PDB file of C-alpha atoms in Angstrom:
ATOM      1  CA  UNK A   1      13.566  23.048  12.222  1.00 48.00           C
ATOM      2  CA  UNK A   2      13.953  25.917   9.908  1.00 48.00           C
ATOM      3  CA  UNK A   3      12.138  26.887   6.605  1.00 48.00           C
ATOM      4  CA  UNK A   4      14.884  25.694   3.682  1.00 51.00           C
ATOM      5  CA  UNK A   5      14.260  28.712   2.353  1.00 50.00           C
ATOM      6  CA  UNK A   6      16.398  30.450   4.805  1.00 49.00           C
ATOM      7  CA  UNK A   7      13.243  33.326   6.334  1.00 54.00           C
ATOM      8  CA  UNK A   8      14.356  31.437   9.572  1.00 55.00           C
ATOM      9  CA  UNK A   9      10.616  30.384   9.727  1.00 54.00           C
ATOM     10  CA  UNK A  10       9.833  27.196  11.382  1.00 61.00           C
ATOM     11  CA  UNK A  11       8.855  24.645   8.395  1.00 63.00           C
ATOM     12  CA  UNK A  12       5.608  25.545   6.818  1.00 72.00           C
ATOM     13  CA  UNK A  13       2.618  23.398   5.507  1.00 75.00           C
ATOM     14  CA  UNK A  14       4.192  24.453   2.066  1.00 77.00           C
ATOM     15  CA  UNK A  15       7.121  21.851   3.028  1.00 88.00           C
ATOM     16  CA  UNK A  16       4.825  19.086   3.878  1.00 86.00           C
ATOM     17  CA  UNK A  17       3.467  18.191   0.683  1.00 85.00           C
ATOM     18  CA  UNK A  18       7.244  17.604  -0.359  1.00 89.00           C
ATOM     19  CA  UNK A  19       8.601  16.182   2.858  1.00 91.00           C
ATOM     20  CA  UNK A  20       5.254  13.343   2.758  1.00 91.00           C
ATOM     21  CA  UNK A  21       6.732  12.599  -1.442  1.00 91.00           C
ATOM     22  CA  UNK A  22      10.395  12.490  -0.439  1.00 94.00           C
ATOM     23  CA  UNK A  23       9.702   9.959   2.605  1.00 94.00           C
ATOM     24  CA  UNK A  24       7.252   7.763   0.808  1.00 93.00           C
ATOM     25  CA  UNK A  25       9.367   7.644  -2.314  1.00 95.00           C
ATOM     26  CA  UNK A  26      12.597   6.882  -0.179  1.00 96.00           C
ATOM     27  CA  UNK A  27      10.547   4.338   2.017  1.00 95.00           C
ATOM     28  CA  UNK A  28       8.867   2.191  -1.087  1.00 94.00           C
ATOM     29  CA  UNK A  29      12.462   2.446  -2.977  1.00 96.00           C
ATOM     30  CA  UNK A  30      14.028   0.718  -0.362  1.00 96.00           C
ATOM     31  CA  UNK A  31      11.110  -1.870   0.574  1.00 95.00           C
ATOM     32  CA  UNK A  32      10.984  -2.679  -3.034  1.00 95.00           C
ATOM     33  CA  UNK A  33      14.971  -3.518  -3.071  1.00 96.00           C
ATOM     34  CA  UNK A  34      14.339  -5.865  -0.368  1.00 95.00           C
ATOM     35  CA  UNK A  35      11.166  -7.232  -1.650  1.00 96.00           C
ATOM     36  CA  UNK A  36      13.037  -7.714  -5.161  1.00 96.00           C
ATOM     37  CA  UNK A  37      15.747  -9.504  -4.048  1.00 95.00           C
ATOM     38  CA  UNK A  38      13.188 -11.706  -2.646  1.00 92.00           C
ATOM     39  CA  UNK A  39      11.986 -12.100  -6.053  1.00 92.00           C
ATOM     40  CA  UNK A  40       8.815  -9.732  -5.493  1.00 94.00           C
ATOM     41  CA  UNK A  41       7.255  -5.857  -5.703  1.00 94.00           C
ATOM     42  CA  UNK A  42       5.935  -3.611  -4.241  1.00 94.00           C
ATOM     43  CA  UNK A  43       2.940  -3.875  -5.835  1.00 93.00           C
ATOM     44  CA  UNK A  44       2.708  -7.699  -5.836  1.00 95.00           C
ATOM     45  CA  UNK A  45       2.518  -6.665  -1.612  1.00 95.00           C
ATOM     46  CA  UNK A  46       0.016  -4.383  -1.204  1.00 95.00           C
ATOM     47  CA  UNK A  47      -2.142  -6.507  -3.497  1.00 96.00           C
ATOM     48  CA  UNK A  48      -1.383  -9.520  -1.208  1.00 97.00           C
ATOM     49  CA  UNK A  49      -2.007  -7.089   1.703  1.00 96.00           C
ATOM     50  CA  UNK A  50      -5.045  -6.080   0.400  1.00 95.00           C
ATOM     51  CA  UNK A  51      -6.363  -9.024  -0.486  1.00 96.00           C
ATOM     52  CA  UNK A  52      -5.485 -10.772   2.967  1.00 96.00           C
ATOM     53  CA  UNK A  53      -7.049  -7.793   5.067  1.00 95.00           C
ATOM     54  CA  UNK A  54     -10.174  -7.442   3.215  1.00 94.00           C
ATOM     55  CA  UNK A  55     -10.372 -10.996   1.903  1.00 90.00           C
ATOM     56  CA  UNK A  56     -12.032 -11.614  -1.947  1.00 94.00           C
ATOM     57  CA  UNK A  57     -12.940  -8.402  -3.888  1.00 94.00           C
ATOM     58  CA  UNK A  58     -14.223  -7.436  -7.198  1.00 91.00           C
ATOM     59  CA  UNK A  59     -11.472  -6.660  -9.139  1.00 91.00           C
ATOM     60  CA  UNK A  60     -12.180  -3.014  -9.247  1.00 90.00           C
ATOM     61  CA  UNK A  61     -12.528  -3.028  -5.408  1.00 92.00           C
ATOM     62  CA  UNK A  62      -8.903  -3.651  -5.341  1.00 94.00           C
ATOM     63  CA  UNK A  63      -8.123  -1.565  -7.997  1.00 92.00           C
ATOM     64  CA  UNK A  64      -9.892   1.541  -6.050  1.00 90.00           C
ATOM     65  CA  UNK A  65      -8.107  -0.103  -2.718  1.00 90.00           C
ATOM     66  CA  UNK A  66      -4.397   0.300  -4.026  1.00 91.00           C
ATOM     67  CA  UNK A  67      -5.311   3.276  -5.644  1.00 87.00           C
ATOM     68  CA  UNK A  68      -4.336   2.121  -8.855  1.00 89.00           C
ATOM     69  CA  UNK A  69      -6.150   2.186 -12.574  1.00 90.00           C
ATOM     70  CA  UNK A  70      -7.824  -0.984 -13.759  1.00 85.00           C
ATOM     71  CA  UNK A  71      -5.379  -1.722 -16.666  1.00 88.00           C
ATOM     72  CA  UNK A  72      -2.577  -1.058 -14.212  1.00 89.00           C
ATOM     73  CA  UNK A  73      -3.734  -3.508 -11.956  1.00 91.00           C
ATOM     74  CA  UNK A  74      -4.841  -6.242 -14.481  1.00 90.00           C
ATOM     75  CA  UNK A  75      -1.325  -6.292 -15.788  1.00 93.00           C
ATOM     76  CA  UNK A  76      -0.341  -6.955 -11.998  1.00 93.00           C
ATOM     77  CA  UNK A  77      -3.028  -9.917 -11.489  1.00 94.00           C
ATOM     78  CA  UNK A  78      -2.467 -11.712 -15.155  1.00 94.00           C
ATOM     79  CA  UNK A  79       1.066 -11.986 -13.246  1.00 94.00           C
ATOM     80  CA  UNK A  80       0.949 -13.300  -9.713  1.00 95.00           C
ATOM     81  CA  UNK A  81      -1.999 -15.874 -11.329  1.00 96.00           C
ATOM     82  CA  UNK A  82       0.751 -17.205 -13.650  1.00 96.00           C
ATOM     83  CA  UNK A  83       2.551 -17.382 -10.553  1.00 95.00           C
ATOM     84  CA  UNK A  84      -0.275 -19.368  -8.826  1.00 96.00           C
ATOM     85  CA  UNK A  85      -0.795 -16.317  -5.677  1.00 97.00           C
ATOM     86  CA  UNK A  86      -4.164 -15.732  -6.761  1.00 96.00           C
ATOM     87  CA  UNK A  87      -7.456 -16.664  -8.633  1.00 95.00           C
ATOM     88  CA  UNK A  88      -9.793 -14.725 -10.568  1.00 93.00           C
ATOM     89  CA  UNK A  89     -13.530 -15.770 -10.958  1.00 89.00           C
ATOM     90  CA  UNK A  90     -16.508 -13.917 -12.775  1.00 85.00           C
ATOM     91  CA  UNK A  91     -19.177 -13.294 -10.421  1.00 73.00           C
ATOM     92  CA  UNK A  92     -22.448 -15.125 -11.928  1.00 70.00           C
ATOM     93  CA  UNK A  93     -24.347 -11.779 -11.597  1.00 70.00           C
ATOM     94  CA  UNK A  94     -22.022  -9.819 -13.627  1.00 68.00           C
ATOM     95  CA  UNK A  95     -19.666 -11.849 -16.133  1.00 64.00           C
ATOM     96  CA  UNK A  96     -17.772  -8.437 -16.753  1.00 72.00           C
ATOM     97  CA  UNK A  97     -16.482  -8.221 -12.861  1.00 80.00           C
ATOM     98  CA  UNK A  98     -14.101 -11.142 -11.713  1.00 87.00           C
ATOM     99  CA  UNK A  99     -13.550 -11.927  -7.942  1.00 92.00           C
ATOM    100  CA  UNK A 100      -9.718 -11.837  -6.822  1.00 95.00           C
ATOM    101  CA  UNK A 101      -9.066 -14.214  -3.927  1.00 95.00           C
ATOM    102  CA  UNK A 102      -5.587 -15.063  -2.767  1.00 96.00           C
ATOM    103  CA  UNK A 103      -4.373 -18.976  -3.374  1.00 97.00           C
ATOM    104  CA  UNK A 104      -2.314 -20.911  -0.535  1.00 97.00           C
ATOM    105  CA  UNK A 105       0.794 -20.248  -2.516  1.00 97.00           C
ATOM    106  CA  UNK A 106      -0.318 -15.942  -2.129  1.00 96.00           C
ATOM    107  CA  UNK A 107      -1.134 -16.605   1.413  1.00 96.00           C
ATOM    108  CA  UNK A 108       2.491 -18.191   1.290  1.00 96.00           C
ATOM    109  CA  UNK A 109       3.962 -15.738  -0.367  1.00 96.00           C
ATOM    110  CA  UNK A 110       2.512 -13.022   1.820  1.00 96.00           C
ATOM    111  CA  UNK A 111       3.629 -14.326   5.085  1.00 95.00           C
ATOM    112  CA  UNK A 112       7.311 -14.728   3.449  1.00 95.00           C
ATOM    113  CA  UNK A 113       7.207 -10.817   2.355  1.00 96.00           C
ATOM    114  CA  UNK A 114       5.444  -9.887   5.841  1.00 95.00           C
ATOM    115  CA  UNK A 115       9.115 -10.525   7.374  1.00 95.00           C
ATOM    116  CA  UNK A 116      10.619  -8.745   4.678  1.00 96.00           C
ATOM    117  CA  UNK A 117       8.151  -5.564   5.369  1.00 96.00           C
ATOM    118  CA  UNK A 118       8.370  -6.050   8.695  1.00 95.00           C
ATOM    119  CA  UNK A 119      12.468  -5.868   8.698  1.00 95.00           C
ATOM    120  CA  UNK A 120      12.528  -2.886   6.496  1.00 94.00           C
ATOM    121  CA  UNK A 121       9.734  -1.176   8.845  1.00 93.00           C
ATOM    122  CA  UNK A 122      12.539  -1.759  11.630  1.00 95.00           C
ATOM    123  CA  UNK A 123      15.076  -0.543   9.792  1.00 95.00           C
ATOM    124  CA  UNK A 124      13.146   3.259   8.635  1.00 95.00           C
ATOM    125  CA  UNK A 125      11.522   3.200  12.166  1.00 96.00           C
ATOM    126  CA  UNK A 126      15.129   2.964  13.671  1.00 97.00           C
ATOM    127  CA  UNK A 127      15.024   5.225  16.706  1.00 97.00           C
ATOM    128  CA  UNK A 128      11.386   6.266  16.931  1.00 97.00           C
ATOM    129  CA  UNK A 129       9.736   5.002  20.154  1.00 97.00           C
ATOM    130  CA  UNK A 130       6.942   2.560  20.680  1.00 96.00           C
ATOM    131  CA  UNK A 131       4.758   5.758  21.236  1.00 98.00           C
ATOM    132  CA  UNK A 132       6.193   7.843  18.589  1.00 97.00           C
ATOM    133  CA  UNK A 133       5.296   4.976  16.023  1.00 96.00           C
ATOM    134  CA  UNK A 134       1.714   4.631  17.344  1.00 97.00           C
ATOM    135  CA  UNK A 135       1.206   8.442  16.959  1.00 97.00           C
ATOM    136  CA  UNK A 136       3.400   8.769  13.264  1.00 95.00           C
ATOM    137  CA  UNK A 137       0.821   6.059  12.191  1.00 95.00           C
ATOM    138  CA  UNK A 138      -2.055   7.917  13.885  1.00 96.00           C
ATOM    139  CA  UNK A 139      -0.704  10.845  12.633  1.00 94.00           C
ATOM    140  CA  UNK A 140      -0.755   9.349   8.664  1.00 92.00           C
ATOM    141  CA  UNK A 141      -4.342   7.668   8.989  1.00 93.00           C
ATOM    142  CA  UNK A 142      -5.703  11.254   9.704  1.00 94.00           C
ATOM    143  CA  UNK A 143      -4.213  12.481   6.740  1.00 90.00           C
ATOM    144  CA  UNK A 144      -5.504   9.570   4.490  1.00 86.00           C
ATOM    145  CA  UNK A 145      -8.541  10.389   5.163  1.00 91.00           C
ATOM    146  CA  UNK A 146      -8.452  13.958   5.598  1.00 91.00           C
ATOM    147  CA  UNK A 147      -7.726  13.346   1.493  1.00 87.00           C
ATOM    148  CA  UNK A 148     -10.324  10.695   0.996  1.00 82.00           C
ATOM    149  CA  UNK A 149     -12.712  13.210   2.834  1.00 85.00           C
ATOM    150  CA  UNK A 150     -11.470  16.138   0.169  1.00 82.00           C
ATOM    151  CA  UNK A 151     -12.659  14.809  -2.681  1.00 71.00           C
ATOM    152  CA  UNK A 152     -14.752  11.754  -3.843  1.00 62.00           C
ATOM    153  CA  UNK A 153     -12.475  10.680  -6.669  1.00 53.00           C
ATOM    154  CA  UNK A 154      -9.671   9.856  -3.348  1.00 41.00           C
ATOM    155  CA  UNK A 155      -9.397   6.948  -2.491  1.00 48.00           C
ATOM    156  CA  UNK A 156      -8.428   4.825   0.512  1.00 49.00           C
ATOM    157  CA  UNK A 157      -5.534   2.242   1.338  1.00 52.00           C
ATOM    158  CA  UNK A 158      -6.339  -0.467   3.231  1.00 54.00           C
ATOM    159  CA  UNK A 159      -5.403  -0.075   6.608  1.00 52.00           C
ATOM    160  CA  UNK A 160      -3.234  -1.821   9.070  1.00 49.00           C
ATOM    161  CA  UNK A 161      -4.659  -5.667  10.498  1.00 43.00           C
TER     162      UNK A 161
END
């Protein structure tokens, strides 16, 4: 492959940072499509995903998780607990922190969007090998936490099950 800028370099680390924004912008676009037409988000997914891989977490636990700010994320919960996915409790030792825990109906919902994900993640895998897959994914954890490790206001997805 071939520098866009025409040097007839091979492709830099300069087109990385571009190349990473392009695919993950393409990839949620089209996951959220598919998870809207299912009458969900993208976010209301990760937050399931999060909440189902890590279990119950102080509210700003998830918030650092999905790498989102707490009023962001608030306006997400008040949501899917009008829609019955999850619960918030305040913790006895500090009334200001609430406890997010998913409901039957989240762990529900979750399992109905996991074959939505899972579709769409055979659809933008489409014609990468087993092995290919294993080291793309390999490949993206590094670089996760090569960023977490660059700076202590990074932080982490959670990772696969």
């Amino acid at each position: 492959m071939r520098d866009e800028a025409g040097a007839g370099e091979p492709v830099g680390k300069h087109v990385l940072g571009r190349q990473l924004g392009v695919a993950a912008k393409a990839v949620r676009g089209y996951l959220e499509q598919r998870l809207a037409a299912a009458g969900s988000s993208f976010a209301v997914w990760t937050a399931l995903f999060a909440l189902t891989a890590k279990g119950p977490l102080i509210q700003r636990e998830l918030a650092e998780l999905l790498n989102v700010e707490g009023p962001t994320l608030t306006r997400h919960l008040a949501r899917m607990e009008s829609e019955g996915l999850i619960e918030r409790h305040r913790t006895t030792a500090d009334r200001r922190a609430a406890i997010v825990r998913l409901t039957e109906a989240g762990e529900a919902m979750y399992a109905r969007l996991c074959g939505i994900v899972s579709a769409g993640g055979d659809t933008v895998l489409k014609g990468f090998s087993p092995r290919e897959i294993e080291e793309f994914t390999g490949y993206l954890t590094r670089l996760i936490e090569n960023v977490g490790a660059a700076g202590p206001s990074r932080r982490h997805a959670p990772g696969p099950r």
